[in-house]
């Protein structure tokens, strides 16, 4: 956070502001706190403009520390016990690697292509689910053709 001043024909005002980025990547300012005008602050503190700026910077530092304390991330510890055995016949890990591939798949527009082919040829099978499933499993587990067959009912191919 930093100090900004605005000057009008009657007074000079001091603000504590914060710079942030908007969703469209442009930057903007947000007034966090308005300090008084230069005349009021000079009268209260019996100082000149430099003394007022020093006080304003101290207030900005305090507001910054307060903001950091409010927004600091809290860590969560996940216990790991290396001496415990895994339970057999129970799924412990889930396939989440396809989420990145799914975003690339949709950015390429392959789902639109499958929709056009399906509409043109009047297919009953969901081509989009089949193609995405084949691509994802062949990239995530390239040495196993069986991986697509085992995952098609659980994740990718839900027939319409």
Short mmCIF file of C-alpha atoms in Angstrom, two decimals:
data_model
loop_
_atom_site.label_atom_id
_atom_site.label_comp_id
_atom_site.label_asym_id
_atom_site.label_seq_id
_atom_site.Cartn_x
_atom_site.Cartn_y
_atom_site.Cartn_z
CA UNK A 1 0.00 0.00 0.00
CA UNK A 2 1.18 3.47 -0.68
CA UNK A 3 0.25 7.12 -0.22
CA UNK A 4 -1.45 9.17 -2.91
CA UNK A 5 -2.35 12.82 -2.76
CA UNK A 6 -5.04 14.71 -4.61
CA UNK A 7 -4.91 18.45 -4.97
CA UNK A 8 -7.87 20.71 -5.44
CA UNK A 9 -7.94 24.50 -5.46
CA UNK A 10 -8.78 24.53 -1.72
CA UNK A 11 -6.87 21.62 -0.18
CA UNK A 12 -4.52 18.69 -0.61
CA UNK A 13 -5.89 15.33 0.62
CA UNK A 14 -3.94 12.21 1.56
CA UNK A 15 -5.11 8.65 0.88
CA UNK A 16 -3.77 5.18 1.60
CA UNK A 17 -4.27 3.26 -1.64
CA UNK A 18 -3.75 -0.26 -2.88
CA UNK A 19 -2.87 -1.25 -6.43
CA UNK A 20 -4.49 -4.39 -7.82
CA UNK A 21 -5.00 -6.15 -11.15
CA UNK A 22 -8.44 -6.56 -12.67
CA UNK A 23 -9.56 -9.69 -14.49
CA UNK A 24 -8.73 -8.08 -17.84
CA UNK A 25 -5.10 -7.56 -16.67
CA UNK A 26 -5.39 -3.80 -16.28
CA UNK A 27 -4.26 -2.27 -13.01
CA UNK A 28 -6.40 -0.10 -10.80
CA UNK A 29 -6.23 1.80 -7.51
CA UNK A 30 -8.46 1.31 -4.50
CA UNK A 31 -8.65 3.86 -1.69
CA UNK A 32 -8.27 1.95 1.57
CA UNK A 33 -8.36 4.86 4.00
CA UNK A 34 -8.65 8.62 3.71
CA UNK A 35 -6.34 10.59 5.89
CA UNK A 36 -7.20 14.25 6.43
CA UNK A 37 -6.17 17.22 4.37
CA UNK A 38 -2.74 18.78 4.58
CA UNK A 39 -4.02 21.78 6.57
CA UNK A 40 -5.84 19.61 9.14
CA UNK A 41 -2.93 17.19 9.56
CA UNK A 42 -0.38 20.01 9.83
CA UNK A 43 -2.49 21.68 12.50
CA UNK A 44 -2.94 18.43 14.51
CA UNK A 45 0.73 17.42 14.33
CA UNK A 46 2.31 20.90 14.36
CA UNK A 47 4.51 19.98 11.39
CA UNK A 48 5.04 20.78 7.73
CA UNK A 49 4.26 18.69 4.62
CA UNK A 50 7.30 16.42 5.08
CA UNK A 51 6.18 15.48 8.60
CA UNK A 52 2.67 14.75 7.32
CA UNK A 53 4.11 12.51 4.57
CA UNK A 54 6.20 10.65 7.14
CA UNK A 55 3.11 10.02 9.29
CA UNK A 56 1.16 8.93 6.22
CA UNK A 57 3.86 6.41 5.28
CA UNK A 58 3.77 4.98 8.81
CA UNK A 59 -0.02 4.58 8.54
CA UNK A 60 0.43 2.87 5.15
CA UNK A 61 2.95 0.45 6.66
CA UNK A 62 0.50 -0.42 9.47
CA UNK A 63 -2.34 -0.97 6.96
CA UNK A 64 -0.07 -3.17 4.84
CA UNK A 65 0.82 -5.36 7.82
CA UNK A 66 -2.86 -5.62 8.75
CA UNK A 67 -3.75 -6.62 5.17
CA UNK A 68 -1.01 -9.27 5.10
CA UNK A 69 -2.19 -10.76 8.40
CA UNK A 70 -5.80 -10.93 7.18
CA UNK A 71 -4.90 -12.52 3.83
CA UNK A 72 -2.04 -14.83 4.68
CA UNK A 73 -2.55 -18.40 3.58
CA UNK A 74 -2.93 -21.04 6.20
CA UNK A 75 -1.03 -24.26 5.69
CA UNK A 76 -2.74 -27.56 6.19
CA UNK A 77 -0.66 -30.52 7.24
CA UNK A 78 -1.58 -33.90 5.82
CA UNK A 79 -0.24 -36.70 7.99
CA UNK A 80 1.89 -39.34 6.30
CA UNK A 81 2.80 -42.56 8.03
CA UNK A 82 5.47 -44.51 6.22
CA UNK A 83 5.19 -47.47 8.58
CA UNK A 84 1.54 -48.21 7.72
CA UNK A 85 0.59 -50.68 5.00
CA UNK A 86 -1.80 -49.79 2.21
CA UNK A 87 -5.18 -51.47 2.10
CA UNK A 88 -5.47 -53.72 -0.93
CA UNK A 89 -8.49 -53.63 -3.26
CA UNK A 90 -9.26 -50.03 -2.32
CA UNK A 91 -8.70 -47.06 -4.59
CA UNK A 92 -6.38 -44.55 -2.93
CA UNK A 93 -5.45 -42.36 -5.89
CA UNK A 94 -7.73 -40.76 -8.43
CA UNK A 95 -6.97 -39.73 -11.97
CA UNK A 96 -6.93 -35.95 -11.99
CA UNK A 97 -4.26 -35.44 -14.64
CA UNK A 98 -6.89 -35.30 -17.33
CA UNK A 99 -8.08 -31.87 -16.08
CA UNK A 100 -5.13 -30.09 -17.73
CA UNK A 101 -5.59 -32.07 -20.92
CA UNK A 102 -9.30 -31.28 -20.87
CA UNK A 103 -8.61 -27.53 -20.93
CA UNK A 104 -6.27 -27.97 -23.93
CA UNK A 105 -8.85 -30.18 -25.65
CA UNK A 106 -11.55 -27.52 -25.32
CA UNK A 107 -9.19 -24.70 -26.35
CA UNK A 108 -8.45 -26.58 -29.57
CA UNK A 109 -12.18 -26.84 -30.24
CA UNK A 110 -12.20 -30.61 -30.70
CA UNK A 111 -15.54 -30.86 -28.88
CA UNK A 112 -17.12 -28.61 -31.52
CA UNK A 113 -15.68 -30.76 -34.31
CA UNK A 114 -17.12 -33.91 -32.73
CA UNK A 115 -20.50 -32.21 -32.35
CA UNK A 116 -20.53 -31.23 -36.05
CA UNK A 117 -19.58 -34.76 -37.17
CA UNK A 118 -22.21 -36.28 -34.90
CA UNK A 119 -24.91 -33.95 -36.26
CA UNK A 120 -23.87 -34.48 -39.89
CA UNK A 121 -23.81 -38.29 -39.75
CA UNK A 122 -26.61 -38.67 -37.17
CA UNK A 123 -24.49 -40.76 -34.79
CA UNK A 124 -26.01 -42.07 -31.57
CA UNK A 125 -22.65 -42.56 -29.90
CA UNK A 126 -21.03 -39.61 -28.11
CA UNK A 127 -17.96 -38.96 -30.26
CA UNK A 128 -16.73 -36.19 -28.00
CA UNK A 129 -16.53 -38.46 -24.96
CA UNK A 130 -14.88 -41.24 -26.93
CA UNK A 131 -12.23 -39.03 -28.55
CA UNK A 132 -11.43 -37.18 -25.34
CA UNK A 133 -11.17 -40.47 -23.46
CA UNK A 134 -8.82 -41.95 -26.03
CA UNK A 135 -6.59 -38.88 -26.13
CA UNK A 136 -6.44 -38.45 -22.35
CA UNK A 137 -5.67 -42.06 -21.52
CA UNK A 138 -3.10 -42.46 -24.29
CA UNK A 139 -1.24 -39.37 -23.02
CA UNK A 140 -1.59 -40.15 -19.31
CA UNK A 141 -0.84 -43.86 -19.62
CA UNK A 142 0.79 -44.41 -23.04
CA UNK A 143 1.97 -47.97 -22.45
CA UNK A 144 -1.48 -49.38 -21.73
CA UNK A 145 -4.29 -49.78 -24.25
CA UNK A 146 -6.26 -51.39 -21.47
CA UNK A 147 -6.31 -48.12 -19.51
CA UNK A 148 -8.96 -46.61 -21.78
CA UNK A 149 -11.21 -49.62 -21.41
CA UNK A 150 -10.92 -49.55 -17.64
CA UNK A 151 -11.57 -45.82 -17.39
CA UNK A 152 -14.22 -45.35 -20.04
CA UNK A 153 -17.13 -46.34 -17.83
CA UNK A 154 -15.91 -44.51 -14.75
CA UNK A 155 -14.79 -41.12 -16.07
CA UNK A 156 -15.10 -40.29 -19.72
CA UNK A 157 -17.80 -42.03 -21.71
CA UNK A 158 -21.27 -41.49 -20.35
CA UNK A 159 -23.61 -42.44 -23.19
CA UNK A 160 -26.36 -39.92 -23.89
#
